[in-house]
Coordinates of C-alpha atoms and ligand atoms in Angstrom, one line a residue:
M1 CA -66.8 -30.6 -127.9
Q2 CA -63.7 -32.5 -127.6
L3 CA -60.6 -33.7 -129.0
P4 CA -60.3 -36.6 -130.6
V5 CA -59.5 -40.1 -129.6
A6 CA -57.0 -42.3 -132.4
S7 CA -58.4 -45.3 -133.4
T8 CA -57.3 -48.9 -131.5
Q9 CA -55.4 -49.5 -135.5
V10 CA -54.2 -46.1 -135.2
V11 CA -53.1 -46.6 -131.5
L12 CA -51.7 -50.0 -132.7
A13 CA -50.1 -48.4 -136.2
Y14 CA -48.0 -46.2 -133.5
T15 CA -47.0 -48.8 -131.4
R16 CA -45.6 -50.8 -134.3
V17 CA -43.5 -47.6 -135.5
L18 CA -42.2 -47.3 -131.8
I19 CA -41.5 -51.4 -131.2
R20 CA -39.2 -50.6 -134.5
Q21 CA -37.6 -47.8 -133.2
H22 CA -36.2 -49.7 -130.1
R23 CA -36.0 -53.4 -131.3
R24 CA -32.6 -53.7 -130.1
A25 CA -32.6 -52.7 -126.9
L26 CA -35.6 -54.5 -126.8
A27 CA -33.6 -57.3 -127.8
R28 CA -30.9 -57.0 -125.6
M29 CA -33.3 -56.4 -122.8
L30 CA -35.3 -59.4 -123.2
S31 CA -32.7 -61.3 -124.0
V32 CA -31.3 -60.8 -120.1
Y33 CA -34.4 -61.4 -119.0
A34 CA -34.6 -64.5 -120.7
L35 CA -31.0 -65.8 -119.1
A36 CA -32.2 -64.8 -115.6
A37 CA -35.4 -66.7 -115.8
I38 CA -33.6 -69.7 -117.1
M39 CA -31.5 -69.2 -113.6
A40 CA -35.2 -68.8 -111.9
L41 CA -36.2 -72.6 -113.3
I42 CA -33.0 -74.6 -111.8
P43 CA -34.0 -74.2 -108.3
A44 CA -37.4 -76.7 -108.8
W45 CA -35.3 -78.5 -111.3
V46 CA -32.4 -79.4 -108.0
I47 CA -35.2 -79.6 -105.8
G48 CA -36.9 -82.9 -108.5
E49 CA -33.2 -84.3 -109.0
I50 CA -32.5 -84.3 -105.0
T51 CA -35.8 -85.7 -104.3
N52 CA -35.6 -88.9 -106.6
F53 CA -31.9 -89.3 -105.2
A54 CA -33.6 -89.3 -102.3
S55 CA -36.5 -91.8 -102.7
K56 CA -33.9 -94.4 -103.8
H57 CA -31.1 -93.7 -101.1
E58 CA -29.0 -92.7 -103.2
L59 CA -28.0 -89.3 -101.6
T60 CA -24.3 -88.4 -101.3
S61 CA -23.4 -85.7 -99.1
F62 CA -21.5 -85.4 -102.7
K63 CA -24.2 -84.7 -104.3
I64 CA -25.5 -82.7 -102.0
T65 CA -23.1 -80.6 -102.5
I66 CA -22.9 -80.0 -105.4
Y67 CA -26.8 -79.7 -105.9
V68 CA -26.6 -76.9 -102.9
G69 CA -23.6 -75.3 -105.3
T70 CA -25.9 -75.1 -108.5
L71 CA -28.7 -73.4 -106.1
V72 CA -26.8 -70.9 -105.1
V73 CA -24.8 -70.0 -108.4
S74 CA -28.0 -69.7 -110.3
S75 CA -29.6 -68.0 -107.6
L76 CA -26.4 -65.4 -107.8
A77 CA -26.7 -65.1 -111.4
Y78 CA -30.2 -64.6 -111.3
A79 CA -30.0 -61.7 -109.1
V80 CA -26.8 -60.1 -111.1
L81 CA -28.9 -60.8 -114.3
T82 CA -32.3 -59.3 -112.7
Y83 CA -30.1 -56.0 -112.1
F84 CA -29.2 -55.6 -114.9
A85 CA -31.9 -56.4 -116.9
R86 CA -33.7 -53.8 -115.1
R87 CA -31.9 -51.0 -115.4
R88 CA -32.0 -51.7 -119.9
S89 CA -35.6 -51.8 -119.0
Y90 CA -35.5 -48.9 -116.6
V91 CA -33.6 -47.0 -119.0
L92 CA -35.7 -48.2 -122.2
G93 CA -38.6 -46.8 -120.3
E94 CA -37.6 -43.9 -120.1
T95 CA -36.2 -43.2 -123.5
V96 CA -39.5 -44.3 -124.9
F97 CA -41.6 -42.4 -122.8
A98 CA -39.3 -39.2 -123.2
Q99 CA -40.1 -39.5 -126.8
L100 CA -43.5 -40.0 -126.6
R101 CA -43.9 -36.6 -124.6
E102 CA -42.0 -35.0 -126.6
E103 CA -44.2 -36.3 -130.1
F104 CA -47.0 -35.2 -128.1
L105 CA -46.1 -31.8 -126.7
E106 CA -44.8 -31.0 -130.5
S107 CA -48.9 -32.0 -131.4
V108 CA -50.1 -30.0 -129.1
L109 CA -48.3 -26.8 -130.1
A110 CA -49.0 -27.1 -133.6
L111 CA -52.6 -27.8 -132.3
P112 CA -54.9 -24.9 -134.4
L113 CA -55.8 -22.8 -132.0
V114 CA -59.5 -22.7 -133.4
E115 CA -59.1 -26.5 -132.1
V116 CA -57.9 -25.8 -128.9
E117 CA -60.7 -23.0 -128.2
R118 CA -63.6 -25.2 -129.5
A119 CA -62.3 -27.9 -127.6
G120 CA -61.4 -26.2 -124.1
T121 CA -58.7 -26.0 -121.9
G122 CA -60.7 -29.4 -119.9
D123 CA -59.7 -31.7 -122.1
L124 CA -56.2 -30.9 -123.5
L125 CA -55.8 -30.0 -119.5
S126 CA -56.4 -33.8 -118.5
R127 CA -54.3 -35.0 -121.6
T128 CA -51.1 -33.6 -120.4
T129 CA -51.2 -34.5 -117.2
N130 CA -53.9 -37.7 -116.2
D131 CA -53.3 -39.4 -119.2
M132 CA -49.3 -38.5 -119.2
E133 CA -49.4 -39.8 -115.7
S134 CA -51.1 -43.4 -117.0
L135 CA -49.3 -43.5 -119.9
S136 CA -46.1 -43.1 -117.6
R137 CA -47.1 -46.0 -116.2
T138 CA -47.4 -48.4 -119.1
V139 CA -44.2 -47.5 -120.7
R140 CA -41.6 -47.0 -117.8
F141 CA -43.2 -50.6 -115.3
A142 CA -46.8 -52.6 -117.3
M143 CA -45.0 -53.3 -120.8
P144 CA -42.0 -54.4 -119.8
E145 CA -43.4 -56.5 -116.7
W146 CA -45.8 -57.3 -118.9
L147 CA -43.3 -58.6 -121.5
V148 CA -41.1 -60.4 -119.1
A149 CA -43.6 -61.9 -117.8
I150 CA -44.6 -63.6 -121.0
L151 CA -41.4 -64.6 -121.8
Q152 CA -40.8 -66.4 -118.1
A153 CA -44.0 -68.0 -118.5
I154 CA -42.9 -69.8 -121.8
L155 CA -39.6 -70.7 -120.9
T156 CA -41.3 -72.0 -117.5
L157 CA -43.4 -73.6 -119.9
V158 CA -40.7 -74.7 -122.3
A159 CA -38.9 -76.2 -119.1
M160 CA -42.0 -78.7 -117.7
L161 CA -42.9 -80.1 -121.2
L162 CA -39.4 -80.8 -121.2
V163 CA -39.1 -82.2 -117.9
S164 CA -42.5 -84.3 -118.6
P165 CA -44.7 -83.9 -121.0
L166 CA -47.2 -86.7 -119.7
A167 CA -47.4 -84.6 -116.3
S168 CA -47.7 -81.0 -117.3
V169 CA -50.7 -81.6 -119.2
A170 CA -52.6 -81.0 -116.0
S171 CA -51.2 -77.5 -115.8
L172 CA -53.8 -76.8 -119.1
V173 CA -57.2 -77.1 -117.1
S174 CA -56.2 -73.3 -116.3
L175 CA -56.5 -72.1 -119.7
P176 CA -59.9 -72.0 -120.5
F177 CA -60.6 -69.8 -117.5
L178 CA -57.9 -67.6 -118.3
Y179 CA -58.7 -67.4 -121.9
F180 CA -62.8 -66.5 -121.8
S181 CA -62.4 -64.7 -118.6
T182 CA -59.9 -62.3 -119.9
R183 CA -61.4 -62.5 -123.2
Y184 CA -64.9 -61.4 -121.5
Y185 CA -63.4 -58.7 -119.6
L186 CA -60.9 -56.9 -122.1
R187 CA -65.0 -56.5 -124.1
Y188 CA -66.0 -54.5 -121.9
A189 CA -63.2 -52.7 -119.9
T190 CA -61.9 -50.9 -123.1
P191 CA -65.5 -49.0 -123.5
G192 CA -65.5 -48.8 -119.8
Y193 CA -61.6 -47.1 -119.1
R194 CA -62.2 -45.1 -121.9
R195 CA -65.5 -43.8 -120.5
E196 CA -63.2 -43.3 -117.3
R197 CA -61.2 -41.1 -119.0
I198 CA -63.6 -38.9 -120.0
S199 CA -65.1 -38.1 -117.1
Y200 CA -62.0 -37.2 -115.9
A201 CA -61.2 -34.6 -118.3
T202 CA -65.1 -33.4 -118.0
M203 CA -64.6 -32.5 -114.4
S204 CA -61.4 -30.9 -114.8
G205 CA -63.2 -29.0 -117.1
S206 CA -65.7 -28.5 -115.5
V207 CA -62.9 -27.3 -112.4
A208 CA -61.0 -25.1 -114.6
E209 CA -64.2 -23.1 -115.5
T210 CA -65.5 -22.5 -112.3
A211 CA -61.7 -21.1 -111.0
E212 CA -60.7 -19.4 -113.2
G213 CA -64.5 -17.7 -114.4
A214 CA -64.7 -17.5 -110.3
R215 CA -66.1 -14.0 -110.1
T216 CA -68.3 -14.3 -113.1
I217 CA -70.2 -17.0 -110.6
D218 CA -70.3 -14.7 -108.1
A219 CA -71.3 -11.7 -109.6
H220 CA -74.2 -13.9 -111.1
Q221 CA -74.7 -16.2 -108.4
L222 CA -74.3 -19.1 -109.9
G223 CA -72.5 -21.0 -107.4
V224 CA -75.2 -23.2 -107.0
R225 CA -75.4 -24.5 -110.6
Q226 CA -71.7 -24.5 -111.0
S227 CA -71.5 -27.1 -107.7
E228 CA -74.3 -29.1 -108.8
R229 CA -72.7 -29.5 -112.3
I230 CA -69.5 -30.4 -110.5
E231 CA -71.5 -32.9 -108.3
D232 CA -72.7 -34.3 -111.9
N233 CA -69.3 -34.7 -113.4
V234 CA -68.0 -36.3 -110.2
R235 CA -71.3 -38.8 -110.5
E236 CA -71.0 -39.7 -113.4
S237 CA -66.1 -40.7 -113.3
F238 CA -67.6 -42.9 -109.5
Y239 CA -70.0 -44.3 -111.4
S240 CA -67.3 -45.1 -114.3
E241 CA -64.9 -46.1 -111.7
M242 CA -67.6 -49.0 -110.0
Y243 CA -68.0 -49.8 -113.3
T244 CA -64.2 -50.7 -114.4
L245 CA -64.1 -51.2 -110.8
L246 CA -67.1 -54.6 -111.0
L247 CA -65.0 -55.6 -114.5
R248 CA -61.8 -56.4 -112.0
M249 CA -63.6 -58.1 -109.1
V250 CA -65.3 -60.5 -111.3
W251 CA -61.8 -60.8 -113.6
F252 CA -59.1 -60.9 -110.6
P253 CA -61.1 -64.1 -108.7
T254 CA -62.2 -66.3 -112.0
V255 CA -58.0 -66.1 -112.9
E256 CA -56.8 -66.6 -108.9
G257 CA -59.0 -69.7 -109.2
A258 CA -57.7 -70.5 -112.2
F259 CA -54.0 -70.5 -111.4
A260 CA -55.4 -72.8 -107.5
I261 CA -57.1 -75.0 -109.6
A262 CA -54.2 -75.4 -111.8
I263 CA -51.8 -76.5 -109.0
A264 CA -54.2 -78.3 -107.5
V265 CA -54.8 -80.7 -110.7
T266 CA -50.9 -81.0 -111.5
L267 CA -50.1 -81.7 -107.9
A268 CA -53.3 -85.0 -107.5
W269 CA -52.2 -86.0 -111.8
S270 CA -48.6 -86.0 -111.5
G271 CA -48.9 -87.6 -108.3
W272 CA -50.5 -90.6 -109.6
L273 CA -48.3 -90.5 -112.5
A274 CA -45.5 -90.9 -110.2
I275 CA -47.1 -93.8 -107.5
N276 CA -48.3 -96.3 -111.2
G277 CA -44.6 -95.5 -112.6
H278 CA -45.2 -93.9 -115.7
V279 CA -43.0 -90.6 -114.0
S280 CA -40.5 -90.4 -112.3
I281 CA -41.3 -88.3 -107.9
G282 CA -38.7 -86.1 -108.6
A283 CA -40.4 -84.8 -112.7
A284 CA -43.0 -85.0 -110.5
T285 CA -42.6 -82.6 -107.8
T286 CA -40.4 -80.5 -110.6
V287 CA -43.5 -80.0 -112.6
T288 CA -45.9 -79.1 -109.6
L289 CA -43.1 -76.9 -108.5
Y290 CA -43.0 -75.0 -111.9
V291 CA -46.9 -74.9 -112.3
V292 CA -46.4 -73.2 -108.7
Q293 CA -43.3 -70.7 -110.4
I294 CA -46.1 -69.6 -113.9
N295 CA -48.9 -68.8 -111.8
D296 CA -46.1 -65.7 -110.8
P297 CA -45.5 -63.9 -114.3
L298 CA -49.5 -65.7 -115.2
D299 CA -50.5 -63.4 -112.3
R300 CA -48.9 -60.0 -113.9
I301 CA -49.6 -60.5 -117.0
V302 CA -53.3 -60.5 -116.1
S303 CA -53.0 -58.2 -114.1
W304 CA -51.0 -55.7 -115.7
L305 CA -52.9 -56.5 -118.8
D306 CA -55.8 -53.9 -116.7
E307 CA -52.9 -50.8 -116.9
L308 CA -52.5 -51.7 -120.7
Q309 CA -56.2 -51.0 -121.1
I310 CA -55.4 -48.1 -119.2
G311 CA -52.0 -46.9 -120.4
Q312 CA -53.8 -48.0 -124.2
T313 CA -57.2 -45.4 -123.2
S314 CA -54.5 -43.0 -122.9
L315 CA -52.0 -43.2 -125.7
A316 CA -55.1 -43.3 -128.1
R317 CA -56.3 -39.6 -126.7
L318 CA -52.8 -38.2 -126.2
V319 CA -52.3 -40.0 -130.2
G320 CA -55.8 -38.2 -131.1
V321 CA -54.1 -34.8 -130.5
S322 CA -52.0 -35.3 -133.9
V323 CA -54.3 -36.8 -135.6
V324 CA -55.7 -33.3 -135.7
K325 CA -54.7 -31.5 -138.9
D326 CA -54.2 -28.1 -139.6
D327 CA -55.4 -26.8 -142.7
R328 CA -53.0 -24.2 -142.9
P329 CA -50.9 -25.0 -145.8
L330 CA -47.1 -25.7 -145.2
K331 CA -46.2 -23.4 -148.4
G332 CA -46.8 -20.4 -149.9
P333 CA -47.0 -17.1 -152.0
E334 CA -44.7 -14.4 -150.3
P335 CA -46.7 -11.2 -149.7
T336 CA -45.6 -8.3 -152.1
N337 CA -46.5 -5.9 -149.8
E338 CA -47.7 -4.7 -146.7
T339 CA -51.3 -3.8 -147.3
I340 CA -54.4 -5.1 -144.8
T341 CA -57.5 -5.6 -146.7
M342 CA -60.2 -7.3 -145.3
D343 CA -63.5 -7.3 -148.1
N344 CA -67.0 -7.8 -148.1
V345 CA -65.9 -10.3 -144.7
H346 CA -69.1 -11.9 -143.1
Y347 CA -68.7 -14.1 -140.0
A348 CA -70.3 -16.8 -138.2
Y349 CA -69.2 -18.2 -134.9
R350 CA -72.5 -20.1 -135.2
E351 CA -74.1 -21.5 -138.6
G352 CA -76.9 -18.5 -139.5
H353 CA -75.9 -16.0 -136.4
D354 CA -73.4 -14.1 -138.7
V355 CA -71.3 -11.4 -136.3
L356 CA -69.7 -9.6 -139.1
N357 CA -72.4 -8.9 -141.9
G358 CA -70.1 -7.3 -144.7
V359 CA -66.9 -5.6 -143.2
T360 CA -64.2 -4.1 -146.2
L361 CA -61.7 -1.8 -144.7
T362 CA -58.5 -1.3 -146.2
V363 CA -55.5 -0.7 -143.4
R364 CA -52.4 1.4 -145.0
P365 CA -49.1 0.1 -144.1
G366 CA -47.7 2.3 -141.6
E367 CA -50.7 3.7 -140.5
R368 CA -52.0 3.6 -136.6
L369 CA -55.6 2.8 -136.9
A370 CA -58.5 2.8 -133.4
I371 CA -61.0 0.3 -133.8
V372 CA -64.2 1.7 -131.6
G373 CA -67.9 0.9 -130.9
P374 CA -70.2 -0.8 -129.1
S375 CA -70.2 -3.7 -126.6
G376 CA -70.1 -7.0 -129.1
A377 CA -70.2 -5.0 -132.3
G378 CA -67.8 -7.4 -133.2
K379 CA -64.3 -5.3 -132.9
S380 CA -62.6 -8.4 -131.4
T381 CA -63.8 -10.8 -134.0
I382 CA -62.3 -8.6 -136.5
G383 CA -58.9 -8.6 -134.8
R384 CA -59.1 -12.5 -135.2
L385 CA -59.3 -12.2 -138.8
L386 CA -56.9 -9.1 -139.0
A387 CA -54.6 -12.0 -137.3
G388 CA -56.0 -14.7 -139.4
I389 CA -56.4 -17.1 -136.3
D390 CA -60.0 -17.3 -138.0
A391 CA -61.1 -16.9 -141.8
P392 CA -63.7 -15.3 -143.0
R393 CA -67.4 -17.1 -144.3
I394 CA -67.7 -15.5 -147.6
G395 CA -64.9 -12.5 -148.6
S396 CA -61.8 -12.1 -147.8
V397 CA -58.7 -10.5 -145.4
R398 CA -55.9 -10.7 -147.6
V399 CA -52.1 -8.8 -147.0
G400 CA -50.1 -7.9 -150.1
E401 CA -53.1 -9.8 -151.9
V402 CA -52.3 -12.9 -150.5
E403 CA -55.7 -14.5 -148.4
L404 CA -54.2 -14.6 -144.4
A405 CA -55.6 -18.0 -143.8
Q406 CA -53.8 -19.4 -145.8
M407 CA -50.1 -18.5 -145.3
P408 CA -48.3 -20.5 -143.6
L409 CA -48.2 -19.8 -139.5
A410 CA -44.5 -19.2 -139.6
N411 CA -45.1 -16.8 -142.7
L412 CA -48.0 -15.3 -141.1
R413 CA -46.4 -14.4 -137.8
R414 CA -44.1 -12.4 -139.1
H415 CA -46.6 -10.2 -141.0
V416 CA -49.1 -9.9 -138.4
A417 CA -49.7 -10.5 -134.4
L418 CA -52.0 -9.8 -132.1
V419 CA -52.4 -8.7 -128.8
T420 CA -55.1 -9.4 -126.7
Q421 CA -56.6 -9.0 -122.5
E422 CA -55.3 -12.5 -122.4
H423 CA -51.9 -13.1 -121.7
H424 CA -49.5 -15.6 -120.3
I425 CA -46.4 -15.3 -117.9
F426 CA -44.7 -18.6 -118.0
I427 CA -42.4 -20.1 -115.5
G428 CA -38.7 -18.7 -116.6
T429 CA -37.2 -15.5 -116.0
V430 CA -38.1 -12.6 -117.5
R431 CA -35.4 -12.8 -120.4
D432 CA -36.3 -16.4 -120.7
N433 CA -40.1 -14.7 -120.9
L434 CA -38.8 -12.4 -123.6
A435 CA -37.1 -14.1 -125.4
L436 CA -39.6 -16.5 -127.0
A437 CA -41.2 -13.9 -129.2
N438 CA -37.2 -14.2 -130.6
P439 CA -35.0 -16.7 -129.4
N440 CA -31.9 -14.3 -131.3
A441 CA -32.4 -11.1 -129.1
S442 CA -29.2 -9.4 -127.7
E443 CA -29.3 -8.1 -124.1
S444 CA -30.1 -4.4 -125.4
D445 CA -32.5 -5.6 -127.9
I446 CA -34.4 -6.8 -124.5
V447 CA -34.0 -4.1 -122.8
G448 CA -35.3 -1.7 -125.7
A449 CA -38.4 -3.4 -126.1
L450 CA -38.9 -3.6 -122.3
A451 CA -38.2 0.4 -122.1
A452 CA -40.8 1.0 -125.1
V453 CA -43.6 0.1 -123.0
D454 CA -42.3 0.7 -119.8
A455 CA -41.7 -1.8 -118.0
L456 CA -37.8 -1.4 -118.0
E457 CA -37.9 0.6 -114.6
W458 CA -39.3 -2.3 -112.2
V459 CA -37.6 -5.1 -114.5
Q460 CA -34.8 -3.4 -113.7
H461 CA -36.1 -3.4 -109.7
L462 CA -37.3 -6.6 -109.4
P463 CA -34.9 -8.9 -107.4
E464 CA -33.0 -10.1 -110.1
G465 CA -33.2 -7.2 -113.0
L466 CA -34.0 -9.0 -115.9
A467 CA -33.5 -12.9 -114.0
T468 CA -35.7 -12.6 -112.2
E469 CA -38.1 -15.7 -112.3
L470 CA -42.0 -15.5 -113.0
G471 CA -45.0 -17.8 -113.8
T472 CA -47.0 -19.7 -111.0
T473 CA -43.5 -20.1 -108.7
G474 CA -42.0 -17.0 -108.9
Y475 CA -42.0 -13.4 -107.9
P476 CA -45.9 -12.3 -108.3
I477 CA -46.3 -9.3 -110.9
T478 CA -49.4 -7.7 -111.8
P479 CA -51.7 -8.2 -114.7
G480 CA -50.5 -4.6 -116.0
Q481 CA -47.5 -6.0 -115.7
A482 CA -47.7 -8.9 -117.6
Q483 CA -49.9 -7.0 -120.2
Q484 CA -46.6 -4.9 -120.7
L485 CA -43.9 -7.8 -121.0
A486 CA -46.5 -9.3 -123.3
L487 CA -46.2 -6.1 -125.4
A488 CA -42.7 -6.2 -124.7
R489 CA -42.7 -9.4 -126.7
L490 CA -44.9 -8.3 -129.7
V491 CA -42.1 -5.9 -129.9
L492 CA -39.6 -7.8 -130.1
S493 CA -41.1 -10.5 -132.9
D494 CA -41.2 -8.0 -134.9
P495 CA -44.6 -8.4 -137.4
H496 CA -44.8 -5.0 -139.4
T497 CA -48.6 -4.9 -138.3
L498 CA -50.2 -5.7 -134.5
V499 CA -53.5 -6.3 -134.0
L500 CA -53.5 -4.4 -130.3
D501 CA -57.0 -5.8 -129.2
E502 CA -57.8 -4.5 -125.9
A503 CA -53.9 -5.1 -124.8
T504 CA -53.3 -2.0 -122.4
A505 CA -57.2 -1.8 -120.3
M506 CA -55.4 -3.8 -117.2
L507 CA -53.4 -0.6 -116.6
D508 CA -55.1 2.8 -115.1
P509 CA -55.6 5.5 -118.7
R510 CA -52.7 7.4 -117.6
A511 CA -50.4 5.1 -117.8
A512 CA -52.0 3.2 -120.6
R513 CA -51.4 6.6 -122.8
H514 CA -48.2 6.3 -121.8
L515 CA -47.4 3.6 -122.7
E516 CA -48.8 3.6 -126.1
R517 CA -47.3 6.7 -127.0
S518 CA -43.7 5.1 -126.0
L519 CA -45.0 1.8 -128.1
S520 CA -45.8 4.3 -131.4
A521 CA -42.2 6.0 -131.2
V522 CA -40.5 2.6 -131.2
L523 CA -43.1 0.9 -133.5
S524 CA -43.0 3.8 -136.4
G525 CA -43.2 2.1 -140.2
R526 CA -45.3 -0.3 -138.0
T527 CA -48.9 -0.9 -139.4
V528 CA -51.0 -1.0 -135.7
I529 CA -54.2 -1.9 -135.4
A530 CA -55.5 -0.8 -131.7
I531 CA -59.4 -2.0 -131.0
A532 CA -60.1 0.3 -128.0
H533 CA -62.4 0.8 -125.0
R534 CA -60.8 4.8 -124.3
L535 CA -61.3 6.4 -126.9
H536 CA -57.9 8.8 -125.9
T537 CA -56.3 5.7 -128.3
A538 CA -58.3 6.8 -131.5
H539 CA -58.2 10.2 -130.3
D540 CA -53.7 9.0 -131.2
A541 CA -54.2 8.0 -134.1
D542 CA -54.3 7.9 -138.0
R543 CA -57.7 6.8 -138.5
V544 CA -61.0 6.1 -136.5
C545 CA -63.0 3.3 -137.9
V546 CA -66.8 2.7 -136.1
V547 CA -68.2 -1.0 -136.4
I548 CA -72.2 -1.2 -135.3
D549 CA -73.5 -4.8 -135.9
G550 CA -70.6 -6.2 -137.4
V551 CA -70.2 -2.9 -140.3
V552 CA -68.5 -0.4 -140.7
A553 CA -70.1 2.5 -139.7
E554 CA -68.0 5.3 -139.9
L555 CA -63.8 5.5 -141.0
G556 CA -62.1 8.7 -141.1
T557 CA -59.3 11.0 -138.9
H558 CA -60.6 11.7 -135.6
D559 CA -61.0 15.8 -136.1
E560 CA -63.8 14.6 -139.8
L561 CA -65.7 12.3 -137.3
V562 CA -66.1 14.9 -135.0
A563 CA -67.6 17.3 -137.9
L564 CA -69.4 14.0 -139.2
H565 CA -71.6 14.2 -135.8
G566 CA -72.4 11.1 -135.9
E567 CA -71.9 7.4 -134.0
Y568 CA -68.3 8.9 -132.9
A569 CA -68.9 12.3 -132.1
G570 CA -71.9 10.4 -129.6
L571 CA -69.3 8.5 -128.0
W572 CA -67.1 10.9 -128.0
S573 CA -68.6 13.1 -126.6
S574 CA -69.8 11.1 -124.1
W575 CA -65.9 9.8 -123.5
R576 CA -65.5 12.8 -122.4
N577 CA -68.0 13.7 -120.1
E578 CA -66.8 11.2 -118.2
R579 CA -63.4 11.9 -118.3
P580 CA -63.3 15.9 -118.1
T581 CA -59.2 15.2 -118.1
A582 CA -58.9 13.7 -121.2
S583 CA -57.6 16.0 -124.1
Ligands
ATP1 P1 -66.3 -6.1 -126.6 O1 -66.3 -5.0 -127.2 O2 -67.8 -6.3 -125.5 O3 -65.3 -7.1 -126.7 P2 -67.0 -6.4 -130.0 O4 -67.5 -5.4 -130.9 O5 -65.3 -6.9 -129.4 O6 -67.4 -6.6 -128.2 P3 -67.2 -9.5 -130.7 O7 -66.3 -10.0 -128.6 O8 -66.3 -9.4 -131.0 O9 -67.4 -8.0 -130.1 O10 -68.0 -10.0 -130.7 C1 -69.4 -9.9 -131.6 C2 -70.4 -11.0 -131.2 O11 -69.9 -11.9 -130.9 C3 -70.7 -10.8 -129.6 O12 -72.1 -11.7 -129.8 C4 -70.9 -12.2 -129.2 O13 -71.5 -12.8 -128.6 C5 -69.9 -13.5 -130.4 N1 -69.1 -13.8 -129.8 C6 -67.7 -13.2 -129.8 N2 -67.1 -14.7 -129.7 C7 -68.1 -16.0 -129.5 C8 -67.3 -16.8 -129.2 N3 -66.2 -17.5 -129.0 N4 -68.6 -17.4 -129.7 C9 -69.7 -17.5 -130.5 N5 -70.3 -16.1 -130.1 C10 -69.3 -14.9 -129.8

C-alpha cells in the first residue's frame, strides 16, 4: 500500500497559496524580464525600418549610425536586464524550493508511524529522492522559464500587432495545431507520468527491501524470485517510460511543424501584402522576423510543459504526504499517575487474525517487568501497544487512566518510550546523535547517559570522542555499540516508563547483563518493561510475565514462577541447561 497522492485540486490550491506568498518577488522578477523582452524586440523593428529606407533609397550614413547605435544599446540593455532577471529568478526558485522541502520534511516527520510501516520505505524514499529532485528542476528552472516564455510570447505578439495586424494574422495558422496537439498530449501525459513515478517508487522499494533483507533472501534461496520481481519492476518502469516517450515523439514534431508552417505562411502572406502595397516592406520584414522570434518562447512554453507535468506529478506525491492525518489529538488530559494498565486487550494486524487474545496486565510505577514467551506469542505486539504505537482493537491500554492512543505524541513520549532491536545512527557526531533525544542535555548529562549504558569508555576512545562523526559516511561502529547509543538516547529523553524490546540483543550475554545492571542503577524509580529472550533479564526483574498465544499465561516473581513448575519453570530450566554459566 502506498501513501496517498494529492488530487489536482489540492495541488492547484497549494500552488495558488505558494504564488500568493511570493507574489511580490514574482512580480519584480517578471517586470525585469518584461523590460529585457522589450529590448529583444527592438532589433527586428530596426531591421524593418532599415529595409523601408533602403527600398526607398533613403538610407543615409546618419540614419545607419542611429540604427546601429540603437541596436548596440538595446543589445547591451538586454544582456544586463537578463542578468538581473535571471538572478532574481534563481533566488526566487531557491527560496520557494527551500520552503517546499521544509514543508515536506515536516509532513514526513508528522506521519503516523503505523502509516510509514504500512506504506513501506520504498515509497517514502522515492518521494524524498526522485520526486524532490524533479520538483527542484520544476521550481528552479521550468516554472520561471515557462512564465518568462509566456511573457515574451505575449509581448512579441503585441509588437507584431502594433507593427501590422494585417500581416500578423497569418501567424495564427499554427494555433490550431498547437492547441489540439497539446490538449491531446496533456490528456494522456498526466496519468502517464503518474504511472512512471509509481513504477520508480515500487522499484526502489524492491531494491531497498532486497538489500536490507539480503541475508534472509540468501538463507531461503529467494534470490531468483527477488531478481524476477525486480526485473518485473524494471519492465514496468521501461514500459511506462516508453509510453510517455511515445507521446512526446508525436507531440514534439507536431509543435515544430506548426512553427515552420507559421513562418512560411507569414512570409508568403506579408510578402504578398507588401508587393500589392497593403503594408510597407519594412513592416512585412519586421512581422516575419517576429514570427521567427516568437517561435523560441513558444517552443520553450511547450517543451517546459513536459517538465511541468512531471513537476506537478511529483508535487502531488509530496503534498500527498501532508494529506495523511494523524488521528491523535493535539491536546489531551495529563495522566495523574504512572501506573500502566492493559485491560482485556485484543489486537490484530490482519482482520480476523487476533494475535493478542485478551491481555490484562498492570505494571506498577518503578517496577521492572520482564515479558518472556515463545517466538510469535505476541510479546513485541504488547510492547508496541504499551508504547502507544498501535491502539488495541478491543480493550484499553492506559497510563494513569488516560488511553495511550488518545494522548498527543509529545505528551506520550514524555511518559512512555520504546527501544527495539531496530535502531538508527544519524549522520552527525556522537553528541548530535544523543542530543536528538533532549536538545537541552548538558555535556555531563550526555556523559552520564553514556556511562549508564556502558558506552563511555569506547566513546572516549573514538578518534574525536563525543565529536566523532558517525552515520553512513562517518566512523563505523558495531551494531552493539549502536544499540548502546539508542539506549543512551532513551536515558536522556527520560520517560517514566521504558519498554525495551530485545534492546540488548546485539551485545554478547555477559555485556548485555552488565549493561542492564548499570542501566537499572540509573533508571531507579523508572518503570522498565523488558521483552527478553535471555532469561537472566527475567531473573533480575521484579516480576515476570509469560505470554503464550496472545494471553498472559503466568505472572509472578522469578522464584514464584520457578516454584510453580509451569511454563516459565520449563523455559528457565532449558535456558539454564543451554547456558550452564547463567546464575
Ligand atoms: P518474537 O519473540 O519472535 O519477536 P513475539 O512474541 O514478539 O515474537 P510478535 O512479534 O508480537 O511476537 O508477533 C505476534 C504474531 O503477530 C506473530 O504471529 C507474528 O507473525 C504476527 N505479526 C507480527 N508483526 C506483524 C505485522 N506487522 N503484520 C502481520 N502480522 C504480524
